[in-house]
Coordinates of C-alpha atoms in Angstrom, one line a residue:
Chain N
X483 CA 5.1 8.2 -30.8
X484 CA 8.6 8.0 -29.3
X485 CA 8.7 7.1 -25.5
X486 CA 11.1 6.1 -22.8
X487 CA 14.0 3.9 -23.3
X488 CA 15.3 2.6 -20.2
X489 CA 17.8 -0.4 -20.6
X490 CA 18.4 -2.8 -19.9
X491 CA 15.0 -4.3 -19.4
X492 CA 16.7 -7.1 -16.2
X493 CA 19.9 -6.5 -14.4
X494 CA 21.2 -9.5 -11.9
X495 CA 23.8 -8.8 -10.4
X496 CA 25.4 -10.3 -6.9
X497 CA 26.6 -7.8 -3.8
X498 CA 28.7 -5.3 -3.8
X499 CA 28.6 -5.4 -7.5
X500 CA 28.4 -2.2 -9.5
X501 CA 25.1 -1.0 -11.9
X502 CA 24.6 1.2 -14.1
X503 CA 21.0 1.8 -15.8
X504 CA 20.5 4.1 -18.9
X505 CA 17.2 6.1 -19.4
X506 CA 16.8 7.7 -23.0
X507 CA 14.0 10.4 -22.4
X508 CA 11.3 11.6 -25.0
X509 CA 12.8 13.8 -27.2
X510 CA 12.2 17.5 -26.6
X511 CA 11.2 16.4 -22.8
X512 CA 13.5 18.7 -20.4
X513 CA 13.3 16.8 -17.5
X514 CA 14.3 13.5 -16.6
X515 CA 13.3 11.5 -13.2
X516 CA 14.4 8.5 -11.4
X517 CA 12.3 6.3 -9.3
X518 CA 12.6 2.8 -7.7
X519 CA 10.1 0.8 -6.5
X520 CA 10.2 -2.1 -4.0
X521 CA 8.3 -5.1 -4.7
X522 CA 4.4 -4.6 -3.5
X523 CA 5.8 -1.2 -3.2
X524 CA 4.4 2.3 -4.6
X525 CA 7.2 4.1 -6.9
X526 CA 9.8 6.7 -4.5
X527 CA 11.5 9.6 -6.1
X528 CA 15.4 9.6 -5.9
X529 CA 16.8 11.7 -8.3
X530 CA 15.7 14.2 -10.9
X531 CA 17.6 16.9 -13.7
X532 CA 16.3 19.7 -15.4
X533 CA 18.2 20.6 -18.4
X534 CA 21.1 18.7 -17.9
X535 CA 21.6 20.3 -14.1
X536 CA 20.2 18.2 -10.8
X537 CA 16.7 19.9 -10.0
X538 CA 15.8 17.3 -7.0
X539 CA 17.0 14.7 -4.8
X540 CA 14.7 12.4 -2.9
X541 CA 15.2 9.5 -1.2
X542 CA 18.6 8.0 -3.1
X543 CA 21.6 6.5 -1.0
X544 CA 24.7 8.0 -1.1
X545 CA 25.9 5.1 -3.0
X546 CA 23.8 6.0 -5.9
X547 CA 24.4 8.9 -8.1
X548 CA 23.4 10.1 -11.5
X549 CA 23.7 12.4 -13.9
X550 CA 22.2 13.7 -17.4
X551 CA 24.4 14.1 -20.7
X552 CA 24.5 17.0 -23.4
X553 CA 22.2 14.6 -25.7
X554 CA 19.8 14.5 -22.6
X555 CA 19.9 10.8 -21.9
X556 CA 20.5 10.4 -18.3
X557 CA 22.4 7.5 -16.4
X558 CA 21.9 6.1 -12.6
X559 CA 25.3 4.6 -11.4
X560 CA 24.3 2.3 -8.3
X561 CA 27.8 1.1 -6.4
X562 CA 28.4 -1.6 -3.5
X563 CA 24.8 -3.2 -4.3
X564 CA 22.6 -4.5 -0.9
X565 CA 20.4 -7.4 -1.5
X566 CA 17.7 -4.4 -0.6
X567 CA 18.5 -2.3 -4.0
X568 CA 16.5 -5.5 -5.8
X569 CA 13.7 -3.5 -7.0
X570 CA 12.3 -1.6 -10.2
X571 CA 13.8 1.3 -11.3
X572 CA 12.0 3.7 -13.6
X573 CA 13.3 6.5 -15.6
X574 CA 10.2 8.9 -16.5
X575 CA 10.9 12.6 -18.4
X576 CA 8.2 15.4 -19.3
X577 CA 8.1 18.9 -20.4
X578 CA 4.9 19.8 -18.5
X579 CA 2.5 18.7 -16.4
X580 CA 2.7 15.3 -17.9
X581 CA 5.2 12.9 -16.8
X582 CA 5.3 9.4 -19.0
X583 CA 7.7 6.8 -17.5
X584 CA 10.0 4.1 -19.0
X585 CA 9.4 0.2 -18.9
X586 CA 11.4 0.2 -16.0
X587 CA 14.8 -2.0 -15.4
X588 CA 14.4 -5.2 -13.1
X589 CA 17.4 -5.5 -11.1
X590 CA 18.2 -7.9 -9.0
X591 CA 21.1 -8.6 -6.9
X592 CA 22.4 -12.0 -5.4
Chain K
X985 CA 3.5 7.0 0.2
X986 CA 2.9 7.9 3.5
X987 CA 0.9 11.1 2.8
X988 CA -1.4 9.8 0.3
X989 CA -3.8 6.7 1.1
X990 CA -5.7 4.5 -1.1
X991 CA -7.6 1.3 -0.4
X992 CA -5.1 -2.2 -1.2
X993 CA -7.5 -3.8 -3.4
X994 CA -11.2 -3.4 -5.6
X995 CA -13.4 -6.7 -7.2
X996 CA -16.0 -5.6 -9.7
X997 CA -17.6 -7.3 -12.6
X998 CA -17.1 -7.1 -16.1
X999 CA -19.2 -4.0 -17.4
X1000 CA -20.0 -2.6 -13.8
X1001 CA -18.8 0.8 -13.0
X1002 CA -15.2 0.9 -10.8
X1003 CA -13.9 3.6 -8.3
X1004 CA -10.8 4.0 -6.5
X1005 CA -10.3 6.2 -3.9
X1006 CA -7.3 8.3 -2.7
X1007 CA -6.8 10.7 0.0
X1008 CA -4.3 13.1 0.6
X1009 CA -3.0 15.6 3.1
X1010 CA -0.9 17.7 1.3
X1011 CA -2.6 21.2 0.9
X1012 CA -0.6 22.7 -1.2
X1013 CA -1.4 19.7 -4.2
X1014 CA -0.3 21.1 -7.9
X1015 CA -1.8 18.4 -9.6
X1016 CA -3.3 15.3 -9.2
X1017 CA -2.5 12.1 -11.6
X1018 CA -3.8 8.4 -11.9
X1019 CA -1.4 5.8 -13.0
X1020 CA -2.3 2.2 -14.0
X1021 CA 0.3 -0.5 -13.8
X1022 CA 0.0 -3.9 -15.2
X1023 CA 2.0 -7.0 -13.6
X1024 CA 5.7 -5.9 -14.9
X1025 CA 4.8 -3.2 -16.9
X1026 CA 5.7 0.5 -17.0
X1027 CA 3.2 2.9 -15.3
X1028 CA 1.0 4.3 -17.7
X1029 CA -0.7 7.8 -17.2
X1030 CA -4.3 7.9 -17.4
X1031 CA -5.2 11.0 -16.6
X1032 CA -4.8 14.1 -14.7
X1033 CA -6.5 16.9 -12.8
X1034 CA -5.3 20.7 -11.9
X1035 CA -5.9 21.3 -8.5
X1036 CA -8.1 23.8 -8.3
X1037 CA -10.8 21.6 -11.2
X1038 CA -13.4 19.6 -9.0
X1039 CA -14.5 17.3 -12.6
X1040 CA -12.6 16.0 -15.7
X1041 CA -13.9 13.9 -18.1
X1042 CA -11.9 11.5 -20.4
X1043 CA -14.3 8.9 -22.3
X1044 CA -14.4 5.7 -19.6
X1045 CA -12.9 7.6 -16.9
X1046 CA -13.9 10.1 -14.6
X1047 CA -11.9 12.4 -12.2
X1048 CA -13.6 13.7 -8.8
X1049 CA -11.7 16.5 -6.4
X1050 CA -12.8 17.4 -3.6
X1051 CA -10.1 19.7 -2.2
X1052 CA -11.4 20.7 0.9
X1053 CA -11.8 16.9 2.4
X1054 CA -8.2 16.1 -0.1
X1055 CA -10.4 13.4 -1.5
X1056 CA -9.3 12.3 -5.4
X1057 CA -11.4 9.9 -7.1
X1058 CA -11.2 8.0 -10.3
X1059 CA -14.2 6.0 -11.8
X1060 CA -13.9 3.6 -14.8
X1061 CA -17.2 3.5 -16.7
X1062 CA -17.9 -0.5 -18.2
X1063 CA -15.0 -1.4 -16.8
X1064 CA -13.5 -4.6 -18.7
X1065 CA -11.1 -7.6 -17.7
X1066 CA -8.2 -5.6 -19.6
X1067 CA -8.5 -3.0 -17.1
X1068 CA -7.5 -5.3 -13.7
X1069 CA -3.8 -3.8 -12.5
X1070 CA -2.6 -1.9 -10.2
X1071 CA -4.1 2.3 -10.2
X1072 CA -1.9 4.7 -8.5
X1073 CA -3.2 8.3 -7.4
X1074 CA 0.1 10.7 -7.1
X1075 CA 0.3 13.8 -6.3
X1076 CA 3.1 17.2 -7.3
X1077 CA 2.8 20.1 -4.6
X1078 CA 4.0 24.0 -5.0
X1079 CA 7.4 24.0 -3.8
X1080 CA 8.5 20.0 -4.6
X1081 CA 9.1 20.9 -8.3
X1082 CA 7.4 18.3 -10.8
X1083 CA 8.4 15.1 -8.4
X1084 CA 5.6 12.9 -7.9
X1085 CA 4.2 11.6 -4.7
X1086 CA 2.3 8.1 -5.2
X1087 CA -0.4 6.6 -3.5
X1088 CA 0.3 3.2 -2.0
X1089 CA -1.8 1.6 -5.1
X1090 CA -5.1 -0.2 -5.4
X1091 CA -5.4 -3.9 -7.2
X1092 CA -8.5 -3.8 -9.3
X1093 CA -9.2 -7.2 -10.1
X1094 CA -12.4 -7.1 -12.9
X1095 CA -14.3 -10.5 -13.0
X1096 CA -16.3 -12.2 -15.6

């Protein structure tokens, strides 16, 4: 069965760099979240769409945004990178009760 | 997550019965999920529990609710060494849309 893309899999990058991570949800799934999670950390919500519109916004700086395209794949665009954004960052989508998450992108910045 | 607690870490032996624990204060809990997350891995949904169910069942594992002391439990029946990661409880509330609230996370470490 298909599941969540995210790519790419690691991301290094040094400060004040620009990222941008790509999440590919299942298909037929109409919503499409964004977590990160610090290292010994528990996942935290930043950013989530509902049929292409933003449903939710959580804890997500202002130097992050995102957004979800007409073929539903949804991108998070992180700008003028702190060595604090190292972390996980997990793209998850569902069309119920169920929500099945990516493999998660690694980034790391330097 | 700072409304929803779970114990850092649980040692059993291969074949014994596990259970993690999870406690939340949230009254207004949708549904309540367990995750399990292996060292650099993806979290992978086990299971999940309406709010207003006190039991489900799924072959090894076991779901407990008990709503009125916001007490989530999840036991893993033989538990075996592929089962040691990390087991998040999360939560979705009426009014936060489908966004999930996670535990802090318990390390099961399963020994020979």
């Amino acid at each position: 069965a298909a599941g969540v893309i995210q790519s790419p899999r690691h991301l290094i990058k040094e400060k004040r760099e620009t990222a941008t991570l790509k999440c590919y949800p299942i298909p037929r799934h109409d919503t499409v979240y964004w977590y990160q999670q610090g290292p010994g950390q528990d996942p935290q919500f930043l950013i989530s769409f509902y049929e292409k519109m933003q449903s939710d916004k959580g804890s997500i700086p202002d130097r992050f945004s995102a957004q979800q395209f007409s073929d539903y794949h949804s991108e998070l665009n992180m700008s003028s990178l702190e060595l604090g954004d190292s972390a996980l960052y997990f793209c998850a989508s569902s069309s119920t009760a169920e929500a099945f998450f990516g493999q998660g992108t690694r980034l790391t910045v330097v | 997550g700072e409304d929803v607690e779970q114990s850092l870490f649980l040692s059993v032996r291969e074949g014994d019965s596990s259970v993690i624990n999870c406690t939340y204060t949230d009254s207004s809990s949708t549904y309540l999920y367990w995750y399990k997350q292996e060292p650099g891995a993806g979290l992978q949904l086990l299971t999940y529990i309406f709010s207003n169910m006190d039991m489900k069942q799924d072959q090894r594992l076991t779901v407990l609710l008990n709503k009125k002391d916001k007490h989530l439990s999840l036991r893993i029946a033989d538990t075996q060494t592929g089962d040691s990661a990390i087991y998040f409880c999360a939560e979705t509330f009426t009014g936060g849309g489908n966004k999930l609230t996670f535990g802090t996370g318990t390390q099961l470490k399963v020994e020979l």
